Coordinates of N, CA, C and O in Angstrom, one line a residue:
M1 N 84.6 91.7 84.2 CA 85.2 92.8 83.4 C 86.3 92.2 82.6 O 87.0 91.3 83.1
S2 N 86.5 92.6 81.4 CA 87.5 92.0 80.5 C 88.9 92.6 80.8 O 89.1 93.6 81.4
R3 N 89.9 91.9 80.2 CA 91.3 92.2 80.4 C 91.6 93.4 79.4 O 91.3 93.4 78.3
F4 N 92.4 94.3 79.9 CA 92.8 95.5 79.2 C 94.3 95.3 79.0 O 95.1 94.9 79.9
L5 N 94.9 95.7 77.8 CA 96.3 95.6 77.5 C 96.8 96.9 77.1 O 96.2 97.7 76.4
W6 N 98.0 97.3 77.6 CA 98.6 98.5 77.4 C 100.1 98.3 77.0 O 100.9 97.7 77.7
P7 N 100.5 98.8 75.8 CA 101.9 98.7 75.3 C 102.8 99.7 76.0 O 102.5 100.8 76.2
V8 N 104.1 99.2 76.3 CA 105.1 100.1 76.9 C 106.4 99.7 76.3 O 106.7 98.5 76.0
R9 N 107.3 100.7 76.1 CA 108.7 100.5 75.6 C 109.6 100.8 76.8 O 109.3 101.7 77.5
V10 N 110.6 100.0 77.0 CA 111.6 100.3 78.0 C 112.6 101.3 77.5 O 113.3 101.0 76.5
Y11 N 112.8 102.4 78.2 CA 113.7 103.4 77.9 C 114.9 103.4 78.9 O 114.8 102.8 80.0
W12 N 116.0 104.1 78.6 CA 117.1 104.1 79.5 C 116.8 104.5 80.9 O 117.2 104.0 81.9
E13 N 115.9 105.5 81.0 CA 115.5 106.0 82.3 C 114.8 105.0 83.2 O 114.7 105.1 84.4
D14 N 114.3 103.9 82.6 CA 113.6 102.8 83.3 C 114.6 101.8 83.9 O 114.2 100.9 84.7
T15 N 115.9 101.9 83.5 CA 116.8 100.8 83.8 C 117.9 101.3 84.8 O 118.1 102.5 85.1
D16 N 118.6 100.3 85.3 CA 119.8 100.5 86.1 C 121.0 100.7 85.1 O 120.8 100.7 83.9
G17 N 122.2 100.7 85.7 CA 123.4 100.9 84.9 C 123.6 99.7 83.9 O 124.4 99.9 82.9
G18 N 123.0 98.6 84.2 CA 123.2 97.4 83.3 C 122.2 97.2 82.2 O 122.2 96.2 81.5
G19 N 121.3 98.2 82.1 CA 120.2 98.1 81.1 C 119.1 97.2 81.5 O 118.3 96.8 80.6
I20 N 118.9 96.9 82.8 CA 117.8 96.0 83.2 C 116.9 97.0 84.0 O 117.3 97.8 84.8
V21 N 115.6 96.7 83.8 CA 114.6 97.6 84.4 C 114.7 97.5 86.0 O 114.7 96.4 86.5
Y22 N 114.8 98.6 86.6 CA 114.8 98.7 88.0 C 113.5 98.2 88.6 O 112.4 98.6 88.1
Y23 N 113.6 97.5 89.7 CA 112.4 96.7 90.2 C 111.2 97.7 90.5 O 110.1 97.3 90.2
A24 N 111.4 98.9 91.0 CA 110.3 99.8 91.3 C 109.6 100.3 90.1 O 108.4 100.7 90.1
N25 N 110.3 100.3 88.9 CA 109.7 100.8 87.7 C 108.6 99.9 87.2 O 107.7 100.3 86.4
Y26 N 108.6 98.6 87.5 CA 107.5 97.7 87.2 C 106.2 98.2 87.8 O 105.2 98.1 87.2
L27 N 106.3 98.8 89.0 CA 105.1 99.3 89.6 C 104.6 100.5 88.8 O 103.4 100.7 88.8
R28 N 105.5 101.3 88.3 CA 105.0 102.5 87.4 C 104.3 101.9 86.2 O 103.3 102.5 85.8
F29 N 104.8 100.9 85.6 CA 104.2 100.3 84.4 C 102.8 99.8 84.8 O 101.8 100.0 84.0
L30 N 102.6 99.2 85.9 CA 101.3 98.7 86.4 C 100.4 99.9 86.6 O 99.2 99.8 86.2
E31 N 100.9 100.9 87.2 CA 100.0 102.1 87.5 C 99.6 102.7 86.2 O 98.4 103.1 86.1
R32 N 100.4 102.8 85.3 CA 100.0 103.4 84.0 C 99.0 102.6 83.3 O 98.0 103.2 82.7
A33 N 99.1 101.3 83.4 CA 98.0 100.4 82.7 C 96.7 100.6 83.4 O 95.7 100.7 82.7
R34 N 96.7 100.8 84.7 CA 95.4 101.0 85.4 C 94.8 102.4 85.1 O 93.6 102.5 84.8
T35 N 95.7 103.4 84.9 CA 95.2 104.7 84.5 C 94.7 104.7 83.1 O 93.7 105.3 82.8
E36 N 95.4 104.0 82.2 CA 94.9 103.9 80.8 C 93.6 103.1 80.7 O 92.8 103.3 79.9
W37 N 93.4 102.1 81.6 CA 92.2 101.4 81.7 C 91.0 102.3 82.0 O 90.0 102.3 81.3
L38 N 91.2 103.3 82.9 CA 90.2 104.3 83.2 C 90.0 105.2 82.0 O 88.9 105.5 81.6
R39 N 91.1 105.6 81.3 CA 91.0 106.5 80.1 C 90.2 105.8 79.0 O 89.3 106.4 78.4
Q40 N 90.4 104.5 78.9 CA 89.7 103.7 77.8 C 88.2 103.7 78.1 O 87.4 103.6 77.2
R41 N 87.9 103.8 79.4 CA 86.4 103.9 79.8 C 85.9 105.3 79.8 O 84.7 105.5 80.1
G42 N 86.7 106.3 79.4 CA 86.3 107.6 79.3 C 86.5 108.5 80.5 O 85.9 109.6 80.6
F43 N 87.4 108.1 81.4 CA 87.6 108.9 82.6 C 89.1 109.1 82.8 O 89.9 108.2 82.7
S44 N 89.5 110.3 83.3 CA 90.8 110.6 83.7 C 90.7 110.7 85.3 O 89.7 110.9 85.8
Q45 N 91.9 110.5 85.9 CA 91.9 110.6 87.4 C 91.5 112.0 87.8 O 90.8 112.1 88.8
Q46 N 91.9 113.0 87.1 CA 91.6 114.4 87.4 C 90.1 114.6 87.3 O 89.4 115.3 88.1
R47 N 89.5 114.1 86.2 CA 88.0 114.3 86.0 C 87.2 113.6 87.1 O 86.3 114.1 87.6
L48 N 87.7 112.4 87.5 CA 87.0 111.7 88.5 C 87.0 112.4 89.9 O 86.1 112.5 90.6
Q49 N 88.2 113.0 90.1 CA 88.3 113.8 91.4 C 87.4 115.1 91.3 O 86.7 115.4 92.2
R50 N 87.5 115.8 90.2 CA 86.8 117.0 90.0 C 85.2 116.8 89.9 O 84.5 117.5 90.6
E51 N 84.8 115.9 89.1 CA 83.4 115.7 88.8 C 82.7 114.7 89.7 O 81.5 114.9 90.1
A52 N 83.3 113.6 90.0 CA 82.7 112.6 90.8 C 83.1 112.7 92.3 O 82.5 112.0 93.2
G53 N 84.2 113.5 92.6 CA 84.6 113.6 94.0 C 85.3 112.4 94.5 O 85.2 112.1 95.7
I54 N 86.0 111.6 93.7 CA 86.6 110.4 94.1 C 88.1 110.3 93.7 O 88.5 110.9 92.7
L55 N 88.8 109.6 94.5 CA 90.3 109.3 94.3 C 90.5 107.8 94.5 O 89.6 107.2 95.1
F56 N 91.6 107.3 94.0 CA 91.9 106.0 94.2 C 93.3 105.9 94.9 O 94.2 106.7 94.6
T57 N 93.4 104.9 95.8 CA 94.7 104.7 96.4 C 95.0 103.2 96.5 O 94.1 102.4 96.6
V58 N 96.3 102.8 96.3 CA 96.7 101.4 96.4 C 96.7 101.1 97.9 O 97.3 101.8 98.7
V59 N 96.0 100.0 98.2 CA 95.9 99.5 99.6 C 96.9 98.4 99.8 O 97.5 98.3 100.9
S60 N 97.0 97.5 98.8 CA 98.0 96.4 99.0 C 98.5 96.0 97.6 O 97.8 96.3 96.6
L61 N 99.6 95.4 97.6 CA 100.2 95.0 96.3 C 101.1 93.7 96.6 O 101.8 93.7 97.5
E62 N 100.9 92.8 95.7 CA 101.7 91.6 95.7 C 102.3 91.5 94.3 O 101.6 91.6 93.3
I63 N 103.6 91.3 94.2 CA 104.2 91.1 92.9 C 105.2 90.0 92.9 O 105.9 89.8 93.9
E64 N 105.3 89.3 91.8 CA 106.3 88.2 91.7 C 107.0 88.5 90.4 O 106.4 88.5 89.3
Y65 N 108.3 88.7 90.5 CA 109.2 89.0 89.4 C 109.7 87.6 88.8 O 110.2 86.8 89.6
R66 N 109.5 87.4 87.5 CA 109.9 86.1 86.9 C 111.1 86.2 86.0 O 111.9 85.3 86.0
A67 N 111.2 87.3 85.3 CA 112.4 87.5 84.4 C 112.6 89.0 84.2 O 111.6 89.7 84.3
P68 N 113.8 89.4 83.9 CA 114.0 90.9 83.8 C 113.6 91.4 82.4 O 113.7 90.8 81.4
A69 N 113.1 92.7 82.5 CA 112.9 93.4 81.2 C 114.2 94.2 81.0 O 114.8 94.6 82.0
R70 N 114.5 94.5 79.7 CA 115.7 95.1 79.4 C 115.5 96.4 78.5 O 114.4 96.5 77.9
L71 N 116.5 97.2 78.4 CA 116.5 98.4 77.6 C 116.0 98.0 76.2 O 116.4 97.0 75.6
D72 N 115.0 98.8 75.7 CA 114.4 98.7 74.4 C 113.4 97.6 74.2 O 112.8 97.4 73.1
D73 N 113.2 96.8 75.3 CA 112.1 95.8 75.2 C 110.8 96.4 74.9 O 110.5 97.5 75.4
E74 N 110.0 95.7 74.1 CA 108.5 96.1 74.0 C 107.8 95.2 75.0 O 107.9 94.0 75.0
L75 N 107.0 95.9 75.8 CA 106.3 95.2 76.9 C 104.8 95.4 76.6 O 104.3 96.3 76.0
E76 N 104.0 94.5 77.2 CA 102.6 94.6 77.2 C 102.1 94.4 78.7 O 102.5 93.4 79.3
I77 N 101.4 95.4 79.2 CA 100.9 95.3 80.6 C 99.4 95.0 80.5 O 98.6 95.7 79.9
S78 N 99.1 93.9 81.2 CA 97.6 93.5 81.3 C 97.0 94.0 82.6 O 97.7 94.2 83.6
C79 N 95.8 94.3 82.5 CA 95.0 94.8 83.7 C 93.6 94.3 83.6 O 92.9 94.5 82.7
Q80 N 93.3 93.5 84.6 CA 91.9 92.9 84.7 C 91.3 93.2 86.0 O 91.7 92.6 87.0
P81 N 90.4 94.2 86.1 CA 89.8 94.6 87.4 C 88.7 93.6 87.8 O 88.0 93.0 87.0
E82 N 88.6 93.4 89.1 CA 87.6 92.6 89.7 C 87.1 93.3 90.9 O 87.8 93.6 91.8
P83 N 85.8 93.7 91.0 CA 85.2 94.3 92.2 C 85.5 93.4 93.4 O 85.2 92.2 93.4
L84 N 85.9 94.0 94.5 CA 86.1 93.2 95.8 C 85.1 93.5 96.8 O 84.7 92.6 97.5
G85 N 84.6 94.7 96.8 CA 83.6 95.1 97.8 C 83.0 96.4 97.3 O 83.3 96.8 96.2
P86 N 82.3 97.0 98.2 CA 81.6 98.2 97.7 C 82.5 99.4 97.4 O 82.2 100.3 96.7
A87 N 83.7 99.4 98.0 CA 84.7 100.5 97.8 C 86.0 100.1 97.3 O 87.0 100.9 97.4
S88 N 86.2 98.9 96.8 CA 87.5 98.5 96.3 C 87.5 97.6 95.1 O 86.5 96.9 94.9
L89 N 88.6 97.6 94.4 CA 88.8 96.8 93.2 C 90.1 96.0 93.4 O 91.0 96.6 94.0
R90 N 90.2 94.8 92.9 CA 91.5 94.1 92.8 C 91.8 94.1 91.3 O 91.0 93.7 90.5
F91 N 93.0 94.4 91.0 CA 93.5 94.3 89.6 C 94.5 93.2 89.5 O 95.5 93.2 90.2
A92 N 94.2 92.2 88.7 CA 95.1 91.2 88.3 C 95.9 91.7 87.2 O 95.3 92.1 86.1
Q93 N 97.2 91.8 87.3 CA 98.0 92.5 86.3 C 99.3 91.6 86.0 O 99.7 90.8 86.9
A94 N 99.7 91.7 84.8 CA 100.9 91.0 84.4 C 101.7 91.8 83.4 O 101.1 92.7 82.7
I95 N 103.0 91.6 83.3 CA 103.9 92.3 82.4 C 104.5 91.2 81.5 O 105.1 90.3 82.0
Y96 N 104.4 91.4 80.2 CA 104.9 90.5 79.2 C 105.9 91.2 78.4 O 105.7 92.4 78.0
R97 N 107.0 90.5 77.9 CA 107.9 91.0 76.9 C 107.2 90.4 75.6 O 106.9 89.3 75.5
V98 N 107.1 91.3 74.6 CA 106.5 90.8 73.3 C 107.6 91.0 72.2 O 108.2 92.1 72.2
A99 N 107.8 90.0 71.5 CA 108.8 90.1 70.4 C 108.1 89.3 69.2 O 108.1 88.1 69.2
G100 N 107.5 90.1 68.3 CA 106.8 89.4 67.3 C 105.6 88.6 67.8 O 104.8 89.2 68.6
A101 N 105.5 87.4 67.6 CA 104.4 86.5 68.1 C 104.7 85.9 69.4 O 103.8 85.3 70.0
E102 N 105.9 86.1 69.9 CA 106.3 85.5 71.2 C 106.0 86.4 72.3 O 106.2 87.6 72.2
R103 N 105.6 85.8 73.4 CA 105.3 86.6 74.7 C 105.9 85.9 75.8 O 105.8 84.6 75.9
A104 N 106.7 86.6 76.6 CA 107.3 86.0 77.8 C 106.8 86.7 79.1 O 106.9 88.0 79.1
L105 N 106.3 86.0 80.0 CA 105.8 86.6 81.3 C 107.0 87.0 82.1 O 107.9 86.2 82.4
L106 N 107.0 88.3 82.5 CA 108.1 88.9 83.3 C 107.7 89.1 84.7 O 108.5 89.0 85.6
A107 N 106.4 89.5 85.0 CA 106.0 89.7 86.3 C 104.5 89.6 86.4 O 103.8 89.8 85.4
E108 N 104.0 89.2 87.6 CA 102.6 89.1 87.9 C 102.3 89.8 89.1 O 103.1 89.8 90.1
A109 N 101.2 90.5 89.2 CA 100.9 91.3 90.4 C 99.4 91.3 90.7 O 98.5 91.1 89.8
G110 N 99.1 91.4 91.9 CA 97.7 91.7 92.4 C 97.7 93.0 93.1 O 98.5 93.2 94.1
V111 N 96.9 93.9 92.7 CA 96.9 95.2 93.3 C 95.5 95.6 93.7 O 94.5 95.5 93.0
R112 N 95.3 95.8 95.0 CA 94.0 96.2 95.6 C 94.0 97.7 95.7 O 94.9 98.3 96.3
V113 N 92.9 98.3 95.1 CA 92.8 99.8 95.1 C 91.5 100.1 95.8 O 90.4 99.5 95.5
A114 N 91.5 101.1 96.6 CA 90.3 101.6 97.3 C 89.9 102.9 96.7 O 90.7 103.7 96.3
C115 N 88.6 103.1 96.7 CA 87.9 104.3 96.3 C 87.8 105.2 97.5 O 87.2 104.8 98.5
L116 N 88.2 106.5 97.4 CA 88.1 107.4 98.5 C 87.3 108.6 98.1 O 87.4 109.1 97.0
D117 N 86.7 109.2 99.1 CA 86.0 110.5 98.9 C 87.2 111.6 98.8 O 88.1 111.6 99.6
A118 N 87.1 112.4 97.7 CA 88.2 113.3 97.5 C 88.3 114.4 98.6 O 89.4 114.9 98.8
G119 N 87.2 114.7 99.3 CA 87.3 115.7 100.3 C 87.7 115.2 101.7 O 88.5 115.8 102.4
T120 N 87.2 114.0 102.0 CA 87.5 113.5 103.4 C 88.6 112.4 103.4 O 89.0 112.1 104.5
L121 N 88.9 111.9 102.3 CA 89.8 110.8 102.1 C 89.4 109.5 102.9 O 90.2 108.7 103.3
R122 N 88.1 109.4 103.1 CA 87.5 108.2 103.7 C 87.0 107.3 102.6 O 86.6 107.7 101.5
P123 N 86.9 106.0 102.8 CA 86.4 105.0 101.8 C 85.0 105.5 101.3 O 84.2 106.0 102.1
R124 N 84.8 105.3 100.0 CA 83.5 105.7 99.4 C 83.1 104.6 98.4 O 84.0 104.0 97.7
R125 N 81.9 104.3 98.3 CA 81.4 103.3 97.4 C 81.8 103.6 95.9 O 81.8 104.7 95.5
L126 N 82.2 102.6 95.2 CA 82.6 102.7 93.8 C 81.4 103.2 93.0 O 80.3 102.6 93.2
P127 N 81.5 104.1 92.2 CA 80.3 104.5 91.3 C 80.0 103.4 90.4 O 80.9 102.8 89.8
A128 N 78.7 103.2 90.1 CA 78.2 102.2 89.2 C 78.8 102.3 87.8 O 79.1 101.4 87.2
F129 N 79.0 103.6 87.4 CA 79.5 103.8 86.0 C 80.9 103.2 85.8 O 81.3 102.9 84.7
L130 N 81.7 103.1 86.8 CA 83.0 102.4 86.7 C 82.9 100.9 86.5 O 83.8 100.3 86.0
L131 N 81.8 100.4 87.0 CA 81.7 98.9 87.0 C 81.0 98.4 85.8 O 81.0 97.2 85.5
E132 N 80.4 99.3 85.0 CA 79.7 98.9 83.8 C 80.7 98.6 82.7 O 81.7 99.2 82.6
I133 N 80.3 97.7 81.9 CA 81.2 97.3 80.8 C 80.9 98.1 79.5 O 79.8 98.0 79.0
P134 N 81.9 98.9 79.1 CA 81.7 99.7 77.8 C 81.4 98.7 76.6 O 81.9 97.6 76.6
A135 N 80.7 99.2 75.7 CA 80.4 98.4 74.5 C 81.6 97.9 73.8 O 81.6 96.8 73.3
A136 N 82.7 98.7 73.8 CA 84.0 98.3 73.2 C 84.5 97.0 73.8 O 85.3 96.3 73.2
E137 N 84.2 96.7 75.1 CA 84.8 95.6 75.8 C 83.9 94.3 75.6 O 84.4 93.2 75.9
V138 N 82.7 94.5 75.2 CA 81.8 93.3 75.0 C 82.5 92.3 74.0 O 82.8 92.7 72.9
G139 N 82.6 91.1 74.4 CA 83.2 90.1 73.6 C 84.7 90.0 73.6 O 85.3 89.1 73.1
E140 N 85.4 90.9 74.3 CA 86.8 90.9 74.5 C 87.2 89.9 75.7 O 86.4 89.8 76.6
A141 N 88.4 89.4 75.6 CA 88.8 88.6 76.8 C 90.3 88.6 76.9 O 91.0 88.8 76.0

């Protein structure tokens, strides 16, 4: 599956008193990129729960912070899913500061997400339609 990119701007609410992004807010940026990856494929979290009867939950997360993001920074969050097993995906994610043509790596993360049955909350096989590559992604990298 190809890499997905999502733009984010850092607002005051994302920062501490010094104008630096609070560490937990990086996790929010990562979550939003995964959610937008789903939307780009034509699915919302609510629609998947309602129509396919599935939910997603983070099972594990590794993150390495390399440099701080600051108030008003333009960021780009990458999201590259990789199937792990019948009921889970691993997302290789990164957060970059973008300033014109320059990109600076701020954080890297590996996020393992499990697919759950919405009724029982037990692991459930990932639907094939989530693993198919949309025509818009063919040729992207």
